Short mmCIF file of C-alpha atoms in Angstrom, two decimals:
data_model
loop_
_atom_site.label_atom_id
_atom_site.label_comp_id
_atom_site.label_asym_id
_atom_site.label_seq_id
_atom_site.Cartn_x
_atom_site.Cartn_y
_atom_site.Cartn_z
CA MET F 1 29.28 7.92 3.29
CA ALA F 2 31.29 5.03 4.66
CA GLY F 3 28.58 4.67 7.31
CA MET F 4 26.20 3.36 4.64
CA GLY F 5 27.98 0.02 4.52
CA MET F 6 29.01 0.33 0.88
CA ALA F 7 31.70 -1.97 -0.44
CA ALA F 8 32.55 0.52 -3.15
CA ALA F 9 32.27 4.24 -3.72
CA ALA F 10 29.04 5.58 -5.24
CA ALA F 11 29.20 5.54 -9.02
CA TRP F 12 27.96 8.57 -11.00
CA ASP F 13 26.22 7.50 -14.16
CA PRO F 14 25.49 10.43 -16.52
CA CYS F 15 22.68 9.79 -18.98
CA ARG F 16 22.33 12.26 -21.84
CA ARG F 17 18.82 11.19 -22.72
CA TRP F 18 17.47 12.08 -19.30
CA GLY F 19 19.78 14.96 -18.47
CA ARG F 20 20.34 13.56 -15.01
CA MET F 21 22.90 11.80 -12.89
CA ALA F 22 22.25 8.69 -10.84
CA VAL F 23 24.05 7.81 -7.63
CA SER F 24 23.49 4.17 -6.64
CA PHE F 25 24.01 2.75 -3.16
CA GLY F 26 23.89 -1.04 -2.91
CA PHE F 27 23.97 -3.96 -5.28
CA HIS F 28 20.58 -4.11 -7.01
CA ARG F 29 19.62 -3.56 -10.66
CA SER F 30 20.39 0.09 -11.39
CA PHE F 31 18.07 2.64 -12.93
CA SER F 32 20.49 2.89 -15.84
CA ALA F 33 19.71 -0.74 -16.65
CA LEU F 34 16.03 0.07 -16.67
CA LEU F 35 16.53 2.85 -19.19
CA ALA F 36 18.63 0.54 -21.34
CA ARG F 37 15.90 -2.07 -21.18
CA LYS F 38 13.14 0.40 -22.13
CA PRO F 39 14.84 3.13 -24.13
CA GLN F 40 12.19 4.14 -26.65
CA HIS F 41 8.78 3.56 -25.11
CA ALA F 42 6.68 4.20 -22.05
CA PRO F 43 6.60 1.77 -19.11
CA ARG F 44 4.80 -1.51 -19.70
CA ARG F 45 1.07 -1.00 -20.11
CA ARG F 46 -1.48 -3.70 -19.52
CA PRO F 47 -5.16 -3.63 -20.43
CA ALA F 48 -7.18 -2.26 -17.53
CA PHE F 49 -10.69 -1.01 -16.98
CA ARG F 50 -10.87 2.79 -16.87
CA GLN F 51 -11.86 3.64 -13.35
CA LYS F 52 -13.39 6.96 -12.41
CA THR F 53 -12.27 8.22 -9.04
CA SER F 54 -14.63 10.37 -6.99
CA ILE F 55 -13.84 12.14 -3.72
CA SER F 56 -14.48 10.09 -0.60
CA PHE F 57 -13.93 10.98 3.03
CA LEU F 58 -12.19 8.98 5.74
CA SER F 59 -14.00 9.47 9.06
CA ARG F 60 -11.76 9.44 12.11
CA PRO F 61 -12.83 9.81 15.75
CA ASP F 62 -11.51 13.09 17.22
CA LEU F 63 -9.57 13.89 14.03
CA PRO F 64 -10.56 15.81 10.86
CA HIS F 65 -12.13 13.81 8.04
CA LEU F 66 -9.68 13.27 5.19
CA ALA F 67 -10.61 13.71 1.55
CA TYR F 68 -9.17 11.05 -0.73
CA LYS F 69 -9.48 9.33 -4.09
CA ARG F 70 -8.73 5.65 -4.47
CA LEU F 71 -8.24 3.15 -7.25
CA LYS F 72 -8.63 -0.50 -6.36
CA GLY F 73 -6.13 -2.85 -7.91
CA LYS F 74 -3.14 -5.09 -7.53
CA SER F 75 -0.38 -5.00 -4.94
CA PRO F 76 1.82 -3.32 -4.19
CA GLY F 77 -0.39 -0.26 -3.97
CA ILE F 78 0.96 3.25 -4.41
CA ILE F 79 0.17 6.20 -2.12
CA PHE F 80 1.02 9.77 -3.11
CA ILE F 81 1.92 12.12 -0.23
CA PRO F 82 1.79 15.78 -1.34
CA GLY F 83 4.00 18.70 -0.46
CA TYR F 84 3.42 21.62 1.90
CA MET F 85 0.10 23.36 1.11
CA SER F 86 -0.35 21.10 -1.94
CA ASN F 87 -3.41 18.97 -2.57
CA MET F 88 -4.17 15.68 -4.26
CA ASN F 89 -4.95 17.26 -7.65
CA GLY F 90 -1.40 18.23 -8.59
CA THR F 91 0.35 17.23 -11.81
CA LYS F 92 2.41 14.44 -10.25
CA ALA F 93 -0.52 12.96 -8.33
CA LEU F 94 -2.62 12.78 -11.50
CA ALA F 95 0.23 11.40 -13.61
CA ILE F 96 0.76 8.56 -11.14
CA GLU F 97 -2.96 7.84 -11.14
CA GLU F 98 -3.01 7.45 -14.92
CA PHE F 99 0.02 5.19 -14.70
CA CYS F 100 -1.59 3.01 -12.01
CA LYS F 101 -4.76 2.75 -14.10
CA SER F 102 -2.69 1.46 -17.02
CA LEU F 103 -1.11 -1.23 -14.86
CA GLY F 104 -4.16 -2.09 -12.78
CA HIS F 105 -2.38 -1.27 -9.50
CA ALA F 106 -4.08 0.18 -6.44
CA TYR F 107 -3.53 3.89 -5.83
CA ILE F 108 -4.51 6.47 -3.22
CA ARG F 109 -4.10 10.24 -3.23
CA PHE F 110 -5.41 12.44 -0.42
CA ASP F 111 -5.48 15.91 1.13
CA TYR F 112 -3.88 16.66 4.49
CA SER F 113 -6.01 17.97 7.35
CA GLY F 114 -6.80 21.65 6.75
CA VAL F 115 -5.81 21.45 3.07
CA GLY F 116 -7.90 21.02 -0.09
CA ASN F 117 -11.17 19.18 0.51
CA SER F 118 -10.23 17.74 3.90
CA ASP F 119 -11.72 19.01 7.14
CA GLY F 120 -9.67 20.84 9.73
CA ASN F 121 -8.21 24.23 10.55
CA LEU F 122 -4.90 24.86 8.82
CA GLN F 123 -3.76 27.09 11.69
CA GLU F 124 -3.99 24.10 14.02
CA CYS F 125 -2.09 21.71 11.77
CA THR F 126 1.39 20.43 12.56
CA VAL F 127 3.91 18.02 11.06
CA GLY F 128 2.82 15.56 13.75
CA ARG F 129 -0.84 15.82 12.73
CA TRP F 130 0.00 15.37 9.05
CA ARG F 131 2.09 12.35 10.01
CA LYS F 132 -1.05 10.91 11.61
CA ASP F 133 -2.93 11.63 8.36
CA VAL F 134 -0.46 9.51 6.39
CA LEU F 135 -0.67 6.68 8.91
CA SER F 136 -4.49 6.83 8.82
CA VAL F 137 -4.40 6.40 5.04
CA ILE F 138 -2.09 3.39 5.36
CA ASP F 139 -4.02 1.81 8.24
CA ASP F 140 -7.62 2.51 7.21
CA LEU F 141 -7.63 2.81 3.42
CA ALA F 142 -4.71 0.91 1.90
CA VAL F 143 -4.67 -2.85 1.50
CA GLY F 144 -1.46 -4.85 1.62
CA PRO F 145 2.07 -3.61 0.92
CA GLN F 146 2.51 -0.03 -0.27
CA ILE F 147 5.01 2.06 -2.21
CA LEU F 148 4.97 5.61 -0.83
CA VAL F 149 5.71 8.51 -3.18
CA GLY F 150 6.40 11.70 -1.22
CA SER F 151 6.82 15.14 -2.77
CA SER F 152 8.74 17.82 -0.85
CA LEU F 153 7.25 17.75 2.68
CA GLY F 154 5.71 14.43 1.69
CA GLY F 155 9.24 13.07 1.31
CA TRP F 156 9.78 13.84 5.00
CA LEU F 157 6.50 12.25 6.06
CA MET F 158 7.05 9.10 3.97
CA LEU F 159 10.17 8.35 6.03
CA HIS F 160 8.17 8.68 9.25
CA ALA F 161 5.53 6.35 7.83
CA ALA F 162 8.16 3.78 6.85
CA ILE F 163 9.58 3.90 10.37
CA ALA F 164 6.13 3.53 11.96
CA ARG F 165 4.79 0.86 9.56
CA PRO F 166 7.79 -1.20 8.38
CA GLN F 167 5.63 -4.23 7.55
CA ARG F 168 3.33 -2.22 5.26
CA VAL F 169 5.73 0.17 3.54
CA VAL F 170 7.83 -1.81 1.05
CA ALA F 171 9.50 1.04 -0.90
CA LEU F 172 9.88 4.82 -0.92
CA ILE F 173 10.20 7.37 -3.71
CA GLY F 174 11.06 10.90 -2.66
CA ILE F 175 10.64 13.85 -5.03
CA ALA F 176 12.67 16.88 -3.91
CA SER F 177 12.37 15.51 -0.38
CA ALA F 178 12.20 18.34 2.14
CA VAL F 179 13.34 16.32 5.14
CA ASP F 180 13.64 18.67 8.14
CA GLY F 181 13.17 21.40 5.52
CA LEU F 182 11.20 24.15 7.31
CA VAL F 183 13.19 23.71 10.51
CA THR F 184 16.46 23.91 8.60
CA LYS F 185 15.37 27.07 6.74
CA PHE F 186 14.27 28.72 9.97
CA ASN F 187 17.51 27.86 11.78
CA GLN F 188 19.49 29.46 8.94
CA LEU F 189 17.91 32.85 9.61
CA PRO F 190 19.85 35.53 11.52
CA VAL F 191 19.33 35.53 15.28
CA GLU F 192 17.51 38.87 15.12
CA ALA F 193 15.07 37.58 12.51
CA LYS F 194 14.30 34.47 14.54
CA LYS F 195 13.63 36.55 17.65
CA GLU F 196 11.27 38.79 15.69
CA ILE F 197 9.36 35.75 14.39
CA GLU F 198 9.10 34.37 17.91
CA MET F 199 7.68 37.69 19.12
CA LYS F 200 5.15 37.95 16.27
CA GLY F 201 4.25 34.28 16.42
CA VAL F 202 4.36 33.89 12.65
CA TRP F 203 7.00 33.58 9.92
CA SER F 204 6.17 35.01 6.51
CA MET F 205 8.44 32.79 4.44
CA PRO F 206 8.86 34.12 0.88
CA SER F 207 7.86 31.63 -1.81
CA LYS F 208 7.25 31.95 -5.52
CA TYR F 209 4.78 29.08 -5.23
CA SER F 210 2.40 31.05 -3.00
CA GLU F 211 -0.16 33.37 -4.61
CA GLU F 212 0.62 35.91 -1.89
CA GLY F 213 4.35 35.58 -2.47
CA ALA F 214 4.86 34.07 0.99
CA TYR F 215 3.65 31.27 3.25
CA HIS F 216 2.59 32.41 6.73
CA ILE F 217 3.86 29.74 9.09
CA GLN F 218 2.99 29.74 12.78
CA TYR F 219 5.98 29.80 15.14
CA SER F 220 4.29 27.00 17.09
CA PHE F 221 4.29 24.91 13.86
CA LEU F 222 8.07 25.31 13.58
CA LYS F 223 8.70 24.38 17.20
CA GLU F 224 6.51 21.27 16.91
CA ALA F 225 8.27 20.29 13.67
CA GLU F 226 11.59 20.12 15.53
CA TYR F 227 10.37 16.95 17.27
CA HIS F 228 10.11 15.22 13.90
CA CYS F 229 13.55 16.02 12.48
CA LEU F 230 15.45 12.99 11.17
CA LEU F 231 18.77 14.04 9.71
CA HIS F 232 20.56 14.28 13.05
CA SER F 233 20.90 10.49 13.36
CA PRO F 234 20.61 7.24 11.36
CA ILE F 235 17.12 6.78 9.90
CA PRO F 236 15.78 3.26 10.60
CA VAL F 237 14.34 2.55 7.16
CA ASN F 238 15.32 -0.76 5.54
CA CYS F 239 13.20 -0.83 2.38
CA PRO F 240 14.32 0.28 -1.11
CA VAL F 241 14.56 4.09 -1.37
CA ARG F 242 14.66 6.20 -4.54
CA LEU F 243 15.33 9.92 -4.21
CA LEU F 244 14.66 12.13 -7.24
CA HIS F 245 15.87 15.74 -7.15
CA GLY F 246 16.37 18.66 -9.52
CA MET F 247 19.73 20.41 -9.35
CA GLU F 248 18.01 23.74 -10.07
CA ASP F 249 15.78 23.37 -7.02
CA ASP F 250 15.99 26.71 -5.18
CA ILE F 251 13.60 25.63 -2.39
CA VAL F 252 15.22 22.42 -1.14
CA SER F 253 18.83 21.79 -2.12
CA TRP F 254 19.58 18.48 -3.83
CA HIS F 255 22.19 18.00 -1.12
CA THR F 256 19.28 17.18 1.21
CA SER F 257 18.58 14.03 -0.80
CA MET F 258 22.23 13.10 -0.49
CA GLN F 259 21.96 13.55 3.28
CA VAL F 260 18.89 11.32 3.40
CA ALA F 261 20.70 8.66 1.36
CA ASP F 262 23.57 8.80 3.82
CA ARG F 263 21.30 8.61 6.88
CA VAL F 264 18.89 5.79 5.94
CA ILE F 265 20.21 2.40 6.97
CA SER F 266 18.84 0.65 3.87
CA LYS F 267 21.53 -0.59 1.50
CA ASP F 268 19.16 -0.30 -1.47
CA VAL F 269 19.23 3.45 -2.13
CA ASP F 270 19.43 5.46 -5.35
CA VAL F 271 19.76 9.22 -5.67
CA ILE F 272 18.76 10.40 -9.15
CA LEU F 273 19.60 14.01 -10.03
CA ARG F 274 18.15 15.92 -12.96
CA LYS F 275 20.46 18.72 -13.98
CA HIS F 276 17.86 21.23 -15.20
CA SER F 277 14.82 20.38 -13.06
CA ASP F 278 13.39 22.65 -10.37
CA HIS F 279 11.61 21.93 -7.10
CA ARG F 280 8.30 20.85 -8.57
CA MET F 281 9.72 18.30 -11.01
CA LYS F 282 6.55 18.31 -13.11
CA GLU F 283 7.86 18.64 -16.65
CA LYS F 284 7.26 15.78 -19.08
CA ALA F 285 10.72 14.26 -18.64
CA ASP F 286 10.41 14.54 -14.83
CA LEU F 287 7.09 12.69 -14.88
CA GLN F 288 8.55 10.04 -17.18
CA LEU F 289 11.39 9.51 -14.76
CA LEU F 290 8.90 9.24 -11.90
CA VAL F 291 6.72 6.58 -13.49
CA TYR F 292 9.75 4.63 -14.71
CA THR F 293 11.00 4.62 -11.12
CA ILE F 294 7.65 3.31 -9.85
CA ASP F 295 7.62 0.71 -12.62
CA ASP F 296 11.12 -0.44 -11.72
CA LEU F 297 10.22 -0.86 -8.05
CA ILE F 298 7.07 -2.82 -8.91
CA ASP F 299 9.25 -5.16 -10.99
CA LYS F 300 11.72 -5.45 -8.15
CA LEU F 301 9.08 -6.19 -5.54
CA SER F 302 6.96 -8.56 -7.63
CA THR F 303 8.86 -11.65 -6.50
CA VAL F 304 8.35 -10.58 -2.88
CA VAL F 305 4.65 -9.70 -2.91
CA ASN F 306 3.36 -12.35 -5.33
#
């Protein structure tokens, strides 16, 4: 980790109340300080009008229309980027929405092409197309600077968005970030298994999160995804990065978040590990940690965006 430009080794800060460990890279106010500052109550709440969010659609020439829900509000705005085959109505997406309502901050959640209420054929979708979806949301829906919150696959796509839109993306929060995830899993298979998948044209990847017990991933999807891998070289992201990960995640190892922390060139990086959390990180304490992290970044950025 010497390549991260640290003047001192990463410090592990166990916190009994949260059941997690925090690894801080850089010299900003740590998450431990935030917990000490707000030990017994929820993040600051300000009076705000209760907004009802209805589904809207973003029309794009030659691309599928994207379903989204948006709250108007203050900057920086927050955009939630869901995981593989997940939609905008998940537990984390809704928890962030309620939090943004309480603060009066702008918020957008959306469905990828071919998923949920968005148009498009899932069989034709790729990591590259979903990357375009994220950029469309930033370019055509969001106003001003944005904090991106990416879950699983969304943690991969948020990095691509930060690289492509460095003036708009002011901070990143990854939840069990699956950077290069599907490609890495495929490459770990035996040679014989990979050849069989290539012949069949589809990989039935076992998953306890699929109703069928497996996700059926096109071989062409995997090959296209290889063009978007990031962990093989330094990742040109300079904004603050917070990476949350459960140590009981059996889908994406928490070591992936450590790799991301090592690869991004930003000096303002925290990895926060929860000892007993799984891949979805949707238990009450996980959601508390998530909104505290958003709250902390809003505080940190307020002097920049105001």
